[in-house]
Short mmCIF file of C-alpha atoms and ligand atoms in Angstrom, two decimals:
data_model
loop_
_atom_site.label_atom_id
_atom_site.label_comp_id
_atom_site.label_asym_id
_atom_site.label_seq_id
_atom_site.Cartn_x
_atom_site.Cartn_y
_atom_site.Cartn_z
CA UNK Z 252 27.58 -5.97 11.85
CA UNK Z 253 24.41 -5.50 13.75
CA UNK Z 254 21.86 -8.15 14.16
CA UNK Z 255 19.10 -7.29 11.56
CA UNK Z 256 15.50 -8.00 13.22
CA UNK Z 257 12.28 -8.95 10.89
CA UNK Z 258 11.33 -7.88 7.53
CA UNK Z 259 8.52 -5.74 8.20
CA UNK Z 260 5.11 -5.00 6.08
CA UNK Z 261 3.13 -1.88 6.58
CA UNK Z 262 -0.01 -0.53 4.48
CA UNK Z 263 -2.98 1.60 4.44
CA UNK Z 264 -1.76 4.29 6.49
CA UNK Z 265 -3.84 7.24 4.71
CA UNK Z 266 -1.34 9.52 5.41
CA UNK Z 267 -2.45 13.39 5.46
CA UNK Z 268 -1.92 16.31 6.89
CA UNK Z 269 -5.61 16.23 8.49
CA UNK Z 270 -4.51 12.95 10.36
CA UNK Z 271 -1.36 14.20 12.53
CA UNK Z 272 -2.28 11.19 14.96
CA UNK Z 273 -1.58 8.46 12.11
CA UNK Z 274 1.49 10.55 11.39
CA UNK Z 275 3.14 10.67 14.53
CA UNK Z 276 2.25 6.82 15.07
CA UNK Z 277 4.02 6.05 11.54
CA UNK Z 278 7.28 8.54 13.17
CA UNK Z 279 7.83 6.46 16.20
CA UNK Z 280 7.04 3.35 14.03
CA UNK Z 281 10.00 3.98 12.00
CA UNK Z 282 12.28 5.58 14.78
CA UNK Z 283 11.28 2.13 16.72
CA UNK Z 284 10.64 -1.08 15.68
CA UNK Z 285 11.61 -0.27 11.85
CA UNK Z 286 14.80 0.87 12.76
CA UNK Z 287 15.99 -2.55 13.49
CA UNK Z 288 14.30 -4.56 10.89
CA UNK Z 289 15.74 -6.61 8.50
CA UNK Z 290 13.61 -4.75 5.43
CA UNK Z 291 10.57 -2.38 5.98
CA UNK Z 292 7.96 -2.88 2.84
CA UNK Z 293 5.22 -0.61 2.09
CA UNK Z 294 2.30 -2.14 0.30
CA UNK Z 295 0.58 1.04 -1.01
CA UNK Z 296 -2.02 4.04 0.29
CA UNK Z 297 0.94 5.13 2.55
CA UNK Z 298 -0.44 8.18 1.17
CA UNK Z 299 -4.31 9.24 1.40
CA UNK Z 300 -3.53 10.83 -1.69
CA UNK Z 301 -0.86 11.76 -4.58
CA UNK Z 302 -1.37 14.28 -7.03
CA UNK Z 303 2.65 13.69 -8.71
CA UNK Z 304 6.03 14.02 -7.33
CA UNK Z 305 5.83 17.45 -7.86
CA UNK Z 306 3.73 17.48 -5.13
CA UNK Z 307 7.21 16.52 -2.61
CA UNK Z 308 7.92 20.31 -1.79
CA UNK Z 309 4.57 20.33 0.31
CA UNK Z 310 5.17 20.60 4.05
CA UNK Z 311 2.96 17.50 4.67
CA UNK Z 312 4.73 15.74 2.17
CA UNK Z 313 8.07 16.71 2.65
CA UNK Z 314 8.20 15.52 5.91
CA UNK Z 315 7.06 11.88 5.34
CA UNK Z 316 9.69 11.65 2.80
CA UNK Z 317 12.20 12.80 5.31
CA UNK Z 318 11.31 10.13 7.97
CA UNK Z 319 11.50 7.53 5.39
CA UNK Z 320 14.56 8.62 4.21
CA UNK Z 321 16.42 8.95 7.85
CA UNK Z 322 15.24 5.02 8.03
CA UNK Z 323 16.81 4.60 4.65
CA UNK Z 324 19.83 6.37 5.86
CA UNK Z 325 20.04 3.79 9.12
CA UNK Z 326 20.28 0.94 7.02
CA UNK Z 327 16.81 -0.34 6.33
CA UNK Z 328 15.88 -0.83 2.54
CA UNK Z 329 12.65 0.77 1.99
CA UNK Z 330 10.52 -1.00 -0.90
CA UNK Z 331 6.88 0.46 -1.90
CA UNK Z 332 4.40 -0.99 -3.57
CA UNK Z 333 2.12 1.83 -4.96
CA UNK Z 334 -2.03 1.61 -3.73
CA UNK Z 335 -4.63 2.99 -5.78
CA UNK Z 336 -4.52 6.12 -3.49
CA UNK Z 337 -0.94 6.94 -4.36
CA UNK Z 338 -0.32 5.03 -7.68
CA UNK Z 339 0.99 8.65 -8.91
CA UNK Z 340 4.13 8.42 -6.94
CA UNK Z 341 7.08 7.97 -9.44
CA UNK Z 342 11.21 8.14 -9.51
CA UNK Z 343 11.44 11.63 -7.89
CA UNK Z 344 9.52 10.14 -4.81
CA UNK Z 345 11.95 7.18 -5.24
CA UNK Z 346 14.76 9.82 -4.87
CA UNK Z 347 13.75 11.98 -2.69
CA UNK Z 348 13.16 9.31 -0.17
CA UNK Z 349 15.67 6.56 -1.04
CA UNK Z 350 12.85 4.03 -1.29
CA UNK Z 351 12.93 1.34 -4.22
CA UNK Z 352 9.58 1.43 -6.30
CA UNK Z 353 8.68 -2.45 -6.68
CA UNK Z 354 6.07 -3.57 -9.70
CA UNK Z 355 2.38 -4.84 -8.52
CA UNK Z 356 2.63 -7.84 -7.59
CA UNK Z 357 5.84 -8.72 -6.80
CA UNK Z 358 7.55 -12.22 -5.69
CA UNK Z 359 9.94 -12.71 -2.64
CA UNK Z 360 11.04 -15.13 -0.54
CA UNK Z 361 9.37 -14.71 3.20
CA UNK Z 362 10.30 -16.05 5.90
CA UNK Z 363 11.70 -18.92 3.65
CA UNK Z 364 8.52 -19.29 1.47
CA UNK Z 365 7.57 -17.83 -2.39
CA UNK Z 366 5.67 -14.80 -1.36
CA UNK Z 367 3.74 -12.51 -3.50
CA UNK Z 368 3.19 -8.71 -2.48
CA UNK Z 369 0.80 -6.72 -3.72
CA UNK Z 370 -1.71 -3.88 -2.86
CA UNK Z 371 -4.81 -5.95 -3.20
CA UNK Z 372 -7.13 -3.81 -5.35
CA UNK Z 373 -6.20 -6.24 -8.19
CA UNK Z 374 -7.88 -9.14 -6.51
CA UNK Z 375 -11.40 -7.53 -5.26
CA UNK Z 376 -12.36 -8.67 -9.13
CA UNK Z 377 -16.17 -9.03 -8.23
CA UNK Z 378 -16.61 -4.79 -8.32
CA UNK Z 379 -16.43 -4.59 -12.02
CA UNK Z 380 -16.67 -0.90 -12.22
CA UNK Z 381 -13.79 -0.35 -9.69
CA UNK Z 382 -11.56 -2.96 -12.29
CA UNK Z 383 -12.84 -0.96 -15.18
CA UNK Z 384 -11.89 2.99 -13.33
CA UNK Z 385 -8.43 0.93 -12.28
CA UNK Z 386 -7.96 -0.17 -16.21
CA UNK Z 387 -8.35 3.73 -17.02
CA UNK Z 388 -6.31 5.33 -14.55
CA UNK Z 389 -3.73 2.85 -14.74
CA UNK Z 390 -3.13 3.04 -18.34
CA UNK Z 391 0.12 5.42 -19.80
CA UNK Z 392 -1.94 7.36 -21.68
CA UNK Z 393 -3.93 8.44 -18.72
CA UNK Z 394 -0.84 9.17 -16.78
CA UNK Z 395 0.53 10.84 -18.82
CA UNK Z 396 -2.21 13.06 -19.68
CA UNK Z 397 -2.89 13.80 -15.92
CA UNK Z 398 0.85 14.33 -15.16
CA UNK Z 399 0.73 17.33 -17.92
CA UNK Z 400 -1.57 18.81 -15.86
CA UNK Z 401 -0.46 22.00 -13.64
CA UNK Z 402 -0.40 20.95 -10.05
CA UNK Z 403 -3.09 22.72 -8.44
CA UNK Z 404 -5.63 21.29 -11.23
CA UNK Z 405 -4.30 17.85 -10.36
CA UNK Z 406 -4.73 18.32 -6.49
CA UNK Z 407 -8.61 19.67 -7.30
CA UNK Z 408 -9.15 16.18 -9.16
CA UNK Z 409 -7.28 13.77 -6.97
CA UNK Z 410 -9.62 15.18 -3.98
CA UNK Z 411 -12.36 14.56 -5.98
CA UNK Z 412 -11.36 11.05 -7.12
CA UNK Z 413 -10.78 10.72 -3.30
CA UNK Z 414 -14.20 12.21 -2.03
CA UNK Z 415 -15.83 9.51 -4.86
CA UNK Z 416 -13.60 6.38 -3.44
CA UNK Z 417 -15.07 6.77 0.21
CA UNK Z 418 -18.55 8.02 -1.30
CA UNK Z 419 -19.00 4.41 -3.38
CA UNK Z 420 -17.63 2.92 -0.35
CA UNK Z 421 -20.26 4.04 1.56
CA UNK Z 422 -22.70 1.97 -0.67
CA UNK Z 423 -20.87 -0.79 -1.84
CA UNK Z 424 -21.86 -4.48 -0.35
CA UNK Z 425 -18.77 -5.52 1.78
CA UNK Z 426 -18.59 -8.64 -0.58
CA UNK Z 427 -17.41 -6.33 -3.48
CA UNK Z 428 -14.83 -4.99 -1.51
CA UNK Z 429 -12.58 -8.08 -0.35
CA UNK Z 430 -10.70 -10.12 -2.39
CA UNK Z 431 -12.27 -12.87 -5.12
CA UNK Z 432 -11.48 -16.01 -3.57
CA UNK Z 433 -10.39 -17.27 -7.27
CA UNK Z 434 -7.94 -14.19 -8.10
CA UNK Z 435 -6.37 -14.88 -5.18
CA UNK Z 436 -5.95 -18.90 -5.83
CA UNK Z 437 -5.18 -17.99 -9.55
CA UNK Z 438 -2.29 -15.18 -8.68
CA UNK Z 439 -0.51 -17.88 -6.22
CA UNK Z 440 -1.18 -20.08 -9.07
CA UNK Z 441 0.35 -18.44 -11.94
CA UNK Z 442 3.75 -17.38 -10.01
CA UNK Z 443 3.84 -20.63 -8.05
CA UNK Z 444 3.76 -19.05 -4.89
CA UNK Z 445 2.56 -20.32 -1.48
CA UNK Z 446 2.33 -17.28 0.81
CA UNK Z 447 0.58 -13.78 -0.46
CA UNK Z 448 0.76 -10.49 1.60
CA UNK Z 449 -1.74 -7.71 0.87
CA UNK Z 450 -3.05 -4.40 2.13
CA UNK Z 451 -6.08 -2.36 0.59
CA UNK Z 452 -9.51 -4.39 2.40
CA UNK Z 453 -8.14 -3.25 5.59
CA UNK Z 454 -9.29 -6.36 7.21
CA UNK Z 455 -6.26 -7.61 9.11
CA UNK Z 456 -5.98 -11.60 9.49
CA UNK Z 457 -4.24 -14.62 9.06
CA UNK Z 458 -5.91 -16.73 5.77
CA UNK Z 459 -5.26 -20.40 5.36
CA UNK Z 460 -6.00 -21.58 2.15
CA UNK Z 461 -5.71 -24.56 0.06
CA UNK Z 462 -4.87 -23.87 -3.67
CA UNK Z 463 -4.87 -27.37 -5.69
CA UNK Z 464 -4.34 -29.19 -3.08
CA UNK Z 465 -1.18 -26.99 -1.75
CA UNK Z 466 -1.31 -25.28 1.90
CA UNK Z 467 -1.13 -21.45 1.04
CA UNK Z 468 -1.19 -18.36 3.52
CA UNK Z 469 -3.00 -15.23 2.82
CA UNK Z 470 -2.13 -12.26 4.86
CA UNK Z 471 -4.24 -9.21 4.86
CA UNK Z 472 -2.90 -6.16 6.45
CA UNK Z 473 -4.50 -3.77 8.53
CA UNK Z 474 -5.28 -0.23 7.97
CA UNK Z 475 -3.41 2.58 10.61
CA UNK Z 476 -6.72 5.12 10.35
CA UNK Z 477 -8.17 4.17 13.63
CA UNK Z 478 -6.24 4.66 16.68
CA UNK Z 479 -3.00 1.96 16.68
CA UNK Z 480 -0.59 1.57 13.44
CA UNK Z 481 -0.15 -2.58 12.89
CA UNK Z 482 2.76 -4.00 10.86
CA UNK Z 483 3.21 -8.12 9.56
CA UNK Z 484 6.97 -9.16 10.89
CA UNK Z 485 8.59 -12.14 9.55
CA UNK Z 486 11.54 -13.59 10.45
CA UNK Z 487 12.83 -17.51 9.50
CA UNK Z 488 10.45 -18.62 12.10
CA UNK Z 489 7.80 -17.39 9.97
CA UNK Z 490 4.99 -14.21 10.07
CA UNK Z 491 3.39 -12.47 12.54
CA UNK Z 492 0.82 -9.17 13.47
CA UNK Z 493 2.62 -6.87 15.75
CA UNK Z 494 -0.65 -5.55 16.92
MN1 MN R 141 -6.21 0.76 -1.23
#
């Protein structure tokens, strides 16, 4: 049996064909320090956008999938945690790329400690009208409505919804766009959790926090659009940044 090395945590990688850079830094991520860890867990926007799994015999696409799945194929369980930029993916991703689709927010035990993974849009609760576009898309009916669309349609709109999301960006106070101090303390409150790992503000750092009195960690990913990929290990020695 080989040694197994950390469980690994990656997120906000953007992924697309007009960033071969980030691509080739996610490649030798996975043929390198993923291939010996324990677990490698994707907490959403691995994609910079996802019109529908039919959308897995593009090129671009395609060949993501078939890195992931080589990993798989090694012996590292893949586990992804949709973002809002890819919250289309669905079973035929899952499939295609032998990675396990895990619900928003989910709890594990880290490095020892009740651990709660999620995205992070969920908890920047002071932009209202982001919550209130989230409740829409989110919803079955909406799925399911955009999902009966012919691909090429969907692609059109998924740009669009794409072009909007850096667009508001652009204007939005940095306050709206970080987590609610309060959703956070109230999400490691309700699943009794001490430790929360998160992607989405792209502001990678180490968060102690006190929630009722208890010593909690919040860990916020970084984002792999600039010029380095980063990744959170954790081992039973506890977490760290790789970079
Ligand atoms: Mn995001």
């Amino acid at each position: 049996m080989t040694a197994r090395g950390p469980e690994l945590f990656i997120s906000d990688l953007h992924l697309s064909p007009h960033e071969p850079g980030t691509f080739r830094r996610f490649r030798d991520f996975l043929a390198g320090p993923a291939r010996s860890a324990a677990r490698l867990t994707l907490l959403g926007d691995l994609f910079d956008a996802w019109a529908g799994d039919d959308d897995l015999a593009d090129p671009f696409n395609a060949a993501v999938v078939r890195e992931l799945r080589a990993l798989v194929a090694a012996g590292v369980p893949v586990d992804f945690v949709a973002g809002n930029r890819d919250f289309l993916v669905g079973a035929d991703f899952a499939a295609a790329s032998g990675a396990s689709l895990l619900p928003d927010p989910c709890l594990r035990e880290v490095a020892g400690i009740a651990t709660l993974l999620t995205h992070g849009d969920t908890l920047c609760t002071d932009d209202a009208d982001y919550q209130r576009f989230r409740a829409e898309v989110r919803s079955p009916a909406w799925r399911a409505e955009f999902l009966a669309r012919p691909l090429a349609e969907r692609k059109r709109l998924i740009e669009q919804l794409r072009q909007r999301s850096e667009t508001e960006k652009q204007g939005k106070a940095m306050r709206l766009m970080d987590v609610n101090a309060h959703a956070v303390a109230a999400l490691l409150r309700e699943y009794a959790a001490a430790s929360l790992i998160h992607g989405h503000t792209h502001r990678q750092a180490r968060h102690a926090i006190d929630v009722a009195g208890r010593a909690c960690v919040r860990w916020a990913l970084g984002d792999w659009t600039g010029e380095r990929g980063t990744a959170l290990a954790c081992t039973t020695e506890g977490c760290r940044f790789l970079a």
